[in-house]
Amino acid sequence: MPPRTAPEVLAKRGYFATVDWWSLGVVAYELLFGKRPYRGKTNSSLTQAILKDQVKFPENVEELVSPEGLDCIKGVSRPRVTQWPPVHLVRILTGFVWDTFGQQLLQRDPKKRLGCPGTGGLEAFKRHPWFREYNWEVLEAKEATPPFEPDVRGRSLALGDAQRADNLPLLLAHAVQKGQL
């Protein structure tokens, strides 16, 4: 069983586009942290992990990924406050509403999963705060330049440092638009 298998497939409820959004969340996790969000030594234990276990994040996750990025993958109960006034408070007070905040790619219920029809589909994904600054028209026209091209000559492709992790939303958005994910 592939480690990116969505819960609804494991539960034999069918294979729909919702599965791809789950897989995108798994790939994002793998790129950011260099490991899989769910692990098991056997197919059975991996299946149980995907269906039941909470996703574990590195202790320094807040140093590696923005609150918006973390929310996109797993959802967060509250944005972290690193400055005063807090950015999320400023955005609320200035009328910027995170209408997708709390939806996530690694949501087991496809009706609540970011990008799926029940949550607003691709348009909701595009509006997520992690992707808010991307020019989707340029991406759709296939005119976007990737922020970096990974060195695939034996080096790890994990994006564990903050500089490259900031580029992940653009890379994911670019891959989604090109139909590669």
JSON list of C-alpha atoms in Angstrom, two decimals:
[
{"chain": "A", "resi": 1, "resn": "MET", "atom": "CA", "xyz": [0.00, 0.00, 0.00]},
{"chain": "A", "resi": 2, "resn": "PRO", "atom": "CA", "xyz": [1.43, 3.41, -0.97]},
{"chain": "A", "resi": 3, "resn": "PRO", "atom": "CA", "xyz": [2.06, 5.72, 2.02]},
{"chain": "A", "resi": 4, "resn": "ARG", "atom": "CA", "xyz": [0.04, 8.52, 0.37]},
{"chain": "A", "resi": 5, "resn": "THR", "atom": "CA", "xyz": [-3.18, 6.48, 0.27]},
{"chain": "A", "resi": 6, "resn": "ALA", "atom": "CA", "xyz": [-6.14, 8.55, 1.46]},
{"chain": "A", "resi": 7, "resn": "PRO", "atom": "CA", "xyz": [-8.36, 7.34, 4.32]},
{"chain": "A", "resi": 8, "resn": "GLU", "atom": "CA", "xyz": [-11.42, 7.05, 2.07]},
{"chain": "A", "resi": 9, "resn": "VAL", "atom": "CA", "xyz": [-9.55, 4.64, -0.20]},
{"chain": "A", "resi": 10, "resn": "LEU", "atom": "CA", "xyz": [-8.41, 2.56, 2.78]},
{"chain": "A", "resi": 11, "resn": "ALA", "atom": "CA", "xyz": [-12.03, 2.48, 3.99]},
{"chain": "A", "resi": 12, "resn": "LYS", "atom": "CA", "xyz": [-13.09, 1.32, 0.48]},
{"chain": "A", "resi": 13, "resn": "ARG", "atom": "CA", "xyz": [-15.36, 4.32, -0.06]},
{"chain": "A", "resi": 14, "resn": "GLY", "atom": "CA", "xyz": [-14.03, 4.95, -3.55]},
{"chain": "A", "resi": 15, "resn": "TYR", "atom": "CA", "xyz": [-11.40, 6.96, -5.34]},
{"chain": "A", "resi": 16, "resn": "PHE", "atom": "CA", "xyz": [-12.41, 10.53, -6.14]},
{"chain": "A", "resi": 17, "resn": "ALA", "atom": "CA", "xyz": [-10.57, 13.82, -6.68]},
{"chain": "A", "resi": 18, "resn": "THR", "atom": "CA", "xyz": [-10.59, 14.25, -2.88]},
{"chain": "A", "resi": 19, "resn": "VAL", "atom": "CA", "xyz": [-7.84, 11.63, -2.76]},
{"chain": "A", "resi": 20, "resn": "ASP", "atom": "CA", "xyz": [-5.50, 13.90, -4.71]},
{"chain": "A", "resi": 21, "resn": "TRP", "atom": "CA", "xyz": [-5.88, 16.71, -2.16]},
{"chain": "A", "resi": 22, "resn": "TRP", "atom": "CA", "xyz": [-4.93, 14.26, 0.61]},
{"chain": "A", "resi": 23, "resn": "SER", "atom": "CA", "xyz": [-1.88, 13.18, -1.40]},
{"chain": "A", "resi": 24, "resn": "LEU", "atom": "CA", "xyz": [-0.91, 16.83, -1.89]},
{"chain": "A", "resi": 25, "resn": "GLY", "atom": "CA", "xyz": [-0.93, 17.25, 1.90]},
{"chain": "A", "resi": 26, "resn": "VAL", "atom": "CA", "xyz": [1.29, 14.19, 2.33]},
{"chain": "A", "resi": 27, "resn": "VAL", "atom": "CA", "xyz": [3.71, 15.44, -0.33]},
{"chain": "A", "resi": 28, "resn": "ALA", "atom": "CA", "xyz": [3.82, 18.91, 1.30]},
{"chain": "A", "resi": 29, "resn": "TYR", "atom": "CA", "xyz": [4.61, 17.31, 4.66]},
{"chain": "A", "resi": 30, "resn": "GLU", "atom": "CA", "xyz": [7.34, 15.16, 3.09]},
{"chain": "A", "resi": 31, "resn": "LEU", "atom": "CA", "xyz": [8.91, 18.16, 1.33]},
{"chain": "A", "resi": 32, "resn": "LEU", "atom": "CA", "xyz": [8.86, 20.32, 4.45]},
{"chain": "A", "resi": 33, "resn": "PHE", "atom": "CA", "xyz": [10.08, 17.77, 6.98]},
{"chain": "A", "resi": 34, "resn": "GLY", "atom": "CA", "xyz": [11.88, 15.08, 4.97]},
{"chain": "A", "resi": 35, "resn": "LYS", "atom": "CA", "xyz": [9.74, 12.22, 6.27]},
{"chain": "A", "resi": 36, "resn": "ARG", "atom": "CA", "xyz": [6.25, 10.82, 5.96]},
{"chain": "A", "resi": 37, "resn": "PRO", "atom": "CA", "xyz": [3.42, 12.08, 8.19]},
{"chain": "A", "resi": 38, "resn": "TYR", "atom": "CA", "xyz": [2.25, 8.52, 8.89]},
{"chain": "A", "resi": 39, "resn": "ARG", "atom": "CA", "xyz": [4.50, 5.55, 9.47]},
{"chain": "A", "resi": 40, "resn": "GLY", "atom": "CA", "xyz": [4.12, 1.87, 10.07]},
{"chain": "A", "resi": 41, "resn": "LYS", "atom": "CA", "xyz": [6.36, -1.18, 9.84]},
{"chain": "A", "resi": 42, "resn": "THR", "atom": "CA", "xyz": [3.66, -3.24, 8.14]},
{"chain": "A", "resi": 43, "resn": "ASN", "atom": "CA", "xyz": [0.84, -2.43, 5.73]},
{"chain": "A", "resi": 44, "resn": "SER", "atom": "CA", "xyz": [-1.61, -3.03, 8.55]},
{"chain": "A", "resi": 45, "resn": "SER", "atom": "CA", "xyz": [0.15, -0.67, 10.97]},
{"chain": "A", "resi": 46, "resn": "LEU", "atom": "CA", "xyz": [0.51, 1.98, 8.23]},
{"chain": "A", "resi": 47, "resn": "THR", "atom": "CA", "xyz": [-3.20, 1.68, 7.44]},
{"chain": "A", "resi": 48, "resn": "GLN", "atom": "CA", "xyz": [-4.08, 2.12, 11.11]},
{"chain": "A", "resi": 49, "resn": "ALA", "atom": "CA", "xyz": [-1.74, 5.11, 11.38]},
{"chain": "A", "resi": 50, "resn": "ILE", "atom": "CA", "xyz": [-3.40, 6.84, 8.40]},
{"chain": "A", "resi": 51, "resn": "LEU", "atom": "CA", "xyz": [-6.89, 6.10, 9.75]},
{"chain": "A", "resi": 52, "resn": "LYS", "atom": "CA", "xyz": [-6.33, 6.90, 13.43]},
{"chain": "A", "resi": 53, "resn": "ASP", "atom": "CA", "xyz": [-3.01, 8.55, 14.38]},
{"chain": "A", "resi": 54, "resn": "GLN", "atom": "CA", "xyz": [-2.48, 12.26, 14.87]},
{"chain": "A", "resi": 55, "resn": "VAL", "atom": "CA", "xyz": [0.13, 13.77, 12.59]},
{"chain": "A", "resi": 56, "resn": "LYS", "atom": "CA", "xyz": [3.34, 14.45, 14.48]},
{"chain": "A", "resi": 57, "resn": "PHE", "atom": "CA", "xyz": [5.41, 17.50, 13.72]},
{"chain": "A", "resi": 58, "resn": "PRO", "atom": "CA", "xyz": [8.99, 18.35, 14.67]},
{"chain": "A", "resi": 59, "resn": "GLU", "atom": "CA", "xyz": [9.35, 20.21, 17.96]},
{"chain": "A", "resi": 60, "resn": "ASN", "atom": "CA", "xyz": [10.71, 23.23, 16.07]},
{"chain": "A", "resi": 61, "resn": "VAL", "atom": "CA", "xyz": [7.88, 23.25, 13.51]},
{"chain": "A", "resi": 62, "resn": "GLU", "atom": "CA", "xyz": [7.15, 26.92, 14.15]},
{"chain": "A", "resi": 63, "resn": "GLU", "atom": "CA", "xyz": [10.73, 27.78, 13.16]},
{"chain": "A", "resi": 64, "resn": "LEU", "atom": "CA", "xyz": [10.39, 25.82, 9.91]},
{"chain": "A", "resi": 65, "resn": "VAL", "atom": "CA", "xyz": [6.90, 26.65, 8.67]},
{"chain": "A", "resi": 66, "resn": "SER", "atom": "CA", "xyz": [4.68, 29.70, 8.90]},
{"chain": "A", "resi": 67, "resn": "PRO", "atom": "CA", "xyz": [1.35, 29.43, 10.76]},
{"chain": "A", "resi": 68, "resn": "GLU", "atom": "CA", "xyz": [-0.36, 29.64, 7.37]},
{"chain": "A", "resi": 69, "resn": "GLY", "atom": "CA", "xyz": [1.68, 26.74, 6.02]},
{"chain": "A", "resi": 70, "resn": "LEU", "atom": "CA", "xyz": [1.02, 24.64, 9.08]},
{"chain": "A", "resi": 71, "resn": "ASP", "atom": "CA", "xyz": [-2.68, 25.42, 8.83]},
{"chain": "A", "resi": 72, "resn": "CYS", "atom": "CA", "xyz": [-2.75, 24.36, 5.18]},
{"chain": "A", "resi": 73, "resn": "ILE", "atom": "CA", "xyz": [-1.33, 20.96, 6.01]},
{"chain": "A", "resi": 74, "resn": "LYS", "atom": "CA", "xyz": [-2.96, 20.10, 9.32]},
{"chain": "A", "resi": 75, "resn": "GLY", "atom": "CA", "xyz": [-5.02, 23.02, 10.57]},
{"chain": "A", "resi": 76, "resn": "VAL", "atom": "CA", "xyz": [-4.06, 24.94, 13.67]},
{"chain": "A", "resi": 77, "resn": "SER", "atom": "CA", "xyz": [-6.19, 25.85, 16.62]},
{"chain": "A", "resi": 78, "resn": "ARG", "atom": "CA", "xyz": [-4.66, 29.31, 16.84]},
{"chain": "A", "resi": 79, "resn": "PRO", "atom": "CA", "xyz": [-2.01, 31.26, 14.95]},
{"chain": "A", "resi": 80, "resn": "ARG", "atom": "CA", "xyz": [1.23, 31.72, 16.88]},
{"chain": "A", "resi": 81, "resn": "VAL", "atom": "CA", "xyz": [1.93, 35.20, 18.17]},
{"chain": "A", "resi": 82, "resn": "THR", "atom": "CA", "xyz": [5.49, 36.35, 17.48]},
{"chain": "A", "resi": 83, "resn": "GLN", "atom": "CA", "xyz": [4.89, 40.09, 17.38]},
{"chain": "A", "resi": 84, "resn": "TRP", "atom": "CA", "xyz": [2.50, 42.68, 18.74]},
{"chain": "A", "resi": 85, "resn": "PRO", "atom": "CA", "xyz": [-0.01, 43.34, 17.47]},
{"chain": "A", "resi": 86, "resn": "PRO", "atom": "CA", "xyz": [-0.41, 39.77, 16.22]},
{"chain": "A", "resi": 87, "resn": "VAL", "atom": "CA", "xyz": [-0.58, 39.50, 12.43]},
{"chain": "A", "resi": 88, "resn": "HIS", "atom": "CA", "xyz": [-3.84, 37.52, 12.55]},
{"chain": "A", "resi": 89, "resn": "LEU", "atom": "CA", "xyz": [-5.45, 40.22, 14.71]},
{"chain": "A", "resi": 90, "resn": "VAL", "atom": "CA", "xyz": [-4.34, 42.94, 12.29]},
{"chain": "A", "resi": 91, "resn": "ARG", "atom": "CA", "xyz": [-5.77, 40.97, 9.38]},
{"chain": "A", "resi": 92, "resn": "ILE", "atom": "CA", "xyz": [-9.09, 40.49, 11.17]},
{"chain": "A", "resi": 93, "resn": "LEU", "atom": "CA", "xyz": [-9.27, 44.15, 12.16]},
{"chain": "A", "resi": 94, "resn": "THR", "atom": "CA", "xyz": [-8.42, 45.32, 8.64]},
{"chain": "A", "resi": 95, "resn": "GLY", "atom": "CA", "xyz": [-11.09, 43.16, 7.08]},
{"chain": "A", "resi": 96, "resn": "PHE", "atom": "CA", "xyz": [-8.86, 40.34, 5.83]},
{"chain": "A", "resi": 97, "resn": "VAL", "atom": "CA", "xyz": [-10.79, 37.19, 6.62]},
{"chain": "A", "resi": 98, "resn": "TRP", "atom": "CA", "xyz": [-9.11, 33.80, 6.50]},
{"chain": "A", "resi": 99, "resn": "ASP", "atom": "CA", "xyz": [-12.17, 32.01, 5.18]},
{"chain": "A", "resi": 100, "resn": "THR", "atom": "CA", "xyz": [-10.15, 28.83, 4.70]},
{"chain": "A", "resi": 101, "resn": "PHE", "atom": "CA", "xyz": [-8.31, 28.97, 8.04]},
{"chain": "A", "resi": 102, "resn": "GLY", "atom": "CA", "xyz": [-8.77, 25.66, 9.84]},
{"chain": "A", "resi": 103, "resn": "GLN", "atom": "CA", "xyz": [-9.33, 23.60, 6.70]},
{"chain": "A", "resi": 104, "resn": "GLN", "atom": "CA", "xyz": [-6.43, 21.36, 5.87]},
{"chain": "A", "resi": 105, "resn": "LEU", "atom": "CA", "xyz": [-5.10, 18.93, 3.31]},
{"chain": "A", "resi": 106, "resn": "LEU", "atom": "CA", "xyz": [-4.53, 16.16, 5.88]},
{"chain": "A", "resi": 107, "resn": "GLN", "atom": "CA", "xyz": [-8.15, 16.22, 7.03]},
{"chain": "A", "resi": 108, "resn": "ARG", "atom": "CA", "xyz": [-9.50, 12.66, 7.12]},
{"chain": "A", "resi": 109, "resn": "ASP", "atom": "CA", "xyz": [-13.03, 13.74, 6.25]},
{"chain": "A", "resi": 110, "resn": "PRO", "atom": "CA", "xyz": [-13.01, 14.64, 2.53]},
{"chain": "A", "resi": 111, "resn": "LYS", "atom": "CA", "xyz": [-16.07, 16.85, 3.04]},
{"chain": "A", "resi": 112, "resn": "LYS", "atom": "CA", "xyz": [-13.90, 19.10, 5.24]},
{"chain": "A", "resi": 113, "resn": "ARG", "atom": "CA", "xyz": [-10.60, 18.72, 3.36]},
{"chain": "A", "resi": 114, "resn": "LEU", "atom": "CA", "xyz": [-9.10, 21.85, 1.82]},
{"chain": "A", "resi": 115, "resn": "GLY", "atom": "CA", "xyz": [-9.52, 21.85, -1.97]},
{"chain": "A", "resi": 116, "resn": "CYS", "atom": "CA", "xyz": [-12.43, 19.43, -2.00]},
{"chain": "A", "resi": 117, "resn": "PRO", "atom": "CA", "xyz": [-15.91, 20.37, -3.30]},
{"chain": "A", "resi": 118, "resn": "GLY", "atom": "CA", "xyz": [-17.45, 20.64, 0.18]},
{"chain": "A", "resi": 119, "resn": "THR", "atom": "CA", "xyz": [-14.92, 23.30, 1.18]},
{"chain": "A", "resi": 120, "resn": "GLY", "atom": "CA", "xyz": [-14.99, 25.42, -1.96]},
{"chain": "A", "resi": 121, "resn": "GLY", "atom": "CA", "xyz": [-12.73, 23.36, -4.22]},
{"chain": "A", "resi": 122, "resn": "LEU", "atom": "CA", "xyz": [-9.73, 24.79, -6.02]},
{"chain": "A", "resi": 123, "resn": "GLU", "atom": "CA", "xyz": [-10.90, 28.37, -5.46]},
{"chain": "A", "resi": 124, "resn": "ALA", "atom": "CA", "xyz": [-10.80, 27.86, -1.67]},
{"chain": "A", "resi": 125, "resn": "PHE", "atom": "CA", "xyz": [-7.33, 26.36, -2.03]},
{"chain": "A", "resi": 126, "resn": "LYS", "atom": "CA", "xyz": [-6.20, 29.43, -3.97]},
{"chain": "A", "resi": 127, "resn": "ARG", "atom": "CA", "xyz": [-7.63, 31.73, -1.26]},
{"chain": "A", "resi": 128, "resn": "HIS", "atom": "CA", "xyz": [-5.84, 29.94, 1.58]},
{"chain": "A", "resi": 129, "resn": "PRO", "atom": "CA", "xyz": [-3.48, 32.37, 3.36]},
{"chain": "A", "resi": 130, "resn": "TRP", "atom": "CA", "xyz": [-0.42, 30.26, 2.46]},
{"chain": "A", "resi": 131, "resn": "PHE", "atom": "CA", "xyz": [-1.11, 30.93, -1.23]},
{"chain": "A", "resi": 132, "resn": "ARG", "atom": "CA", "xyz": [-2.62, 34.42, -1.05]},
{"chain": "A", "resi": 133, "resn": "GLU", "atom": "CA", "xyz": [0.30, 36.22, -2.70]},
{"chain": "A", "resi": 134, "resn": "TYR", "atom": "CA", "xyz": [0.59, 34.01, -5.76]},
{"chain": "A", "resi": 135, "resn": "ASN", "atom": "CA", "xyz": [-0.42, 35.17, -9.19]},
{"chain": "A", "resi": 136, "resn": "TRP", "atom": "CA", "xyz": [-2.69, 32.32, -10.24]},
{"chain": "A", "resi": 137, "resn": "GLU", "atom": "CA", "xyz": [-3.18, 33.75, -13.74]},
{"chain": "A", "resi": 138, "resn": "VAL", "atom": "CA", "xyz": [0.57, 33.44, -14.39]},
{"chain": "A", "resi": 139, "resn": "LEU", "atom": "CA", "xyz": [0.51, 29.89, -13.06]},
{"chain": "A", "resi": 140, "resn": "GLU", "atom": "CA", "xyz": [-2.50, 28.97, -15.20]},
{"chain": "A", "resi": 141, "resn": "ALA", "atom": "CA", "xyz": [-0.76, 30.39, -18.27]},
{"chain": "A", "resi": 142, "resn": "LYS", "atom": "CA", "xyz": [2.27, 28.21, -17.40]},
{"chain": "A", "resi": 143, "resn": "GLU", "atom": "CA", "xyz": [4.48, 31.30, -17.34]},
{"chain": "A", "resi": 144, "resn": "ALA", "atom": "CA", "xyz": [5.63, 31.04, -13.72]},
{"chain": "A", "resi": 145, "resn": "THR", "atom": "CA", "xyz": [9.29, 30.52, -12.97]},
{"chain": "A", "resi": 146, "resn": "PRO", "atom": "CA", "xyz": [9.97, 28.06, -10.13]},
{"chain": "A", "resi": 147, "resn": "PRO", "atom": "CA", "xyz": [11.63, 29.83, -7.18]},
{"chain": "A", "resi": 148, "resn": "PHE", "atom": "CA", "xyz": [14.43, 27.24, -7.30]},
{"chain": "A", "resi": 149, "resn": "GLU", "atom": "CA", "xyz": [15.32, 24.08, -9.12]},
{"chain": "A", "resi": 150, "resn": "PRO", "atom": "CA", "xyz": [16.41, 21.32, -6.76]},
{"chain": "A", "resi": 151, "resn": "ASP", "atom": "CA", "xyz": [19.79, 19.69, -7.13]},
{"chain": "A", "resi": 152, "resn": "VAL", "atom": "CA", "xyz": [18.85, 16.06, -7.66]},
{"chain": "A", "resi": 153, "resn": "ARG", "atom": "CA", "xyz": [22.40, 14.72, -7.74]},
{"chain": "A", "resi": 154, "resn": "GLY", "atom": "CA", "xyz": [22.14, 12.78, -4.50]},
{"chain": "A", "resi": 155, "resn": "ARG", "atom": "CA", "xyz": [21.07, 15.62, -2.23]},
{"chain": "A", "resi": 156, "resn": "SER", "atom": "CA", "xyz": [17.98, 15.47, -0.08]},
{"chain": "A", "resi": 157, "resn": "LEU", "atom": "CA", "xyz": [14.98, 17.23, -1.60]},
{"chain": "A", "resi": 158, "resn": "ALA", "atom": "CA", "xyz": [13.47, 17.93, 1.83]},
{"chain": "A", "resi": 159, "resn": "LEU", "atom": "CA", "xyz": [12.76, 21.61, 2.36]},
{"chain": "A", "resi": 160, "resn": "GLY", "atom": "CA", "xyz": [13.63, 21.68, 6.03]},
{"chain": "A", "resi": 161, "resn": "ASP", "atom": "CA", "xyz": [15.11, 25.16, 6.14]},
{"chain": "A", "resi": 162, "resn": "ALA", "atom": "CA", "xyz": [12.95, 28.24, 6.38]},
{"chain": "A", "resi": 163, "resn": "GLN", "atom": "CA", "xyz": [14.29, 29.89, 3.22]},
{"chain": "A", "resi": 164, "resn": "ARG", "atom": "CA", "xyz": [13.29, 27.02, 0.94]},
{"chain": "A", "resi": 165, "resn": "ALA", "atom": "CA", "xyz": [10.17, 26.15, 2.96]},
{"chain": "A", "resi": 166, "resn": "ASP", "atom": "CA", "xyz": [8.82, 29.61, 2.11]},
{"chain": "A", "resi": 167, "resn": "ASN", "atom": "CA", "xyz": [8.93, 28.59, -1.56]},
{"chain": "A", "resi": 168, "resn": "LEU", "atom": "CA", "xyz": [6.83, 25.44, -1.07]},
{"chain": "A", "resi": 169, "resn": "PRO", "atom": "CA", "xyz": [3.43, 27.09, -1.65]},
{"chain": "A", "resi": 170, "resn": "LEU", "atom": "CA", "xyz": [4.58, 28.32, -5.05]},
{"chain": "A", "resi": 171, "resn": "LEU", "atom": "CA", "xyz": [6.01, 24.93, -5.98]},
{"chain": "A", "resi": 172, "resn": "LEU", "atom": "CA", "xyz": [2.82, 23.15, -4.91]},
{"chain": "A", "resi": 173, "resn": "ALA", "atom": "CA", "xyz": [0.63, 25.68, -6.70]},
{"chain": "A", "resi": 174, "resn": "HIS", "atom": "CA", "xyz": [2.76, 25.36, -9.83]},
{"chain": "A", "resi": 175, "resn": "ALA", "atom": "CA", "xyz": [2.50, 21.55, -9.75]},
{"chain": "A", "resi": 176, "resn": "VAL", "atom": "CA", "xyz": [-1.28, 21.65, -9.19]},
{"chain": "A", "resi": 177, "resn": "GLN", "atom": "CA", "xyz": [-1.78, 23.99, -12.13]},
{"chain": "A", "resi": 178, "resn": "LYS", "atom": "CA", "xyz": [0.40, 21.84, -14.40]},
{"chain": "A", "resi": 179, "resn": "GLY", "atom": "CA", "xyz": [-1.59, 18.76, -13.44]},
{"chain": "A", "resi": 180, "resn": "GLN", "atom": "CA", "xyz": [1.47, 17.11, -11.94]},
{"chain": "A", "resi": 181, "resn": "LEU", "atom": "CA", "xyz": [-0.17, 16.44, -8.57]}
]
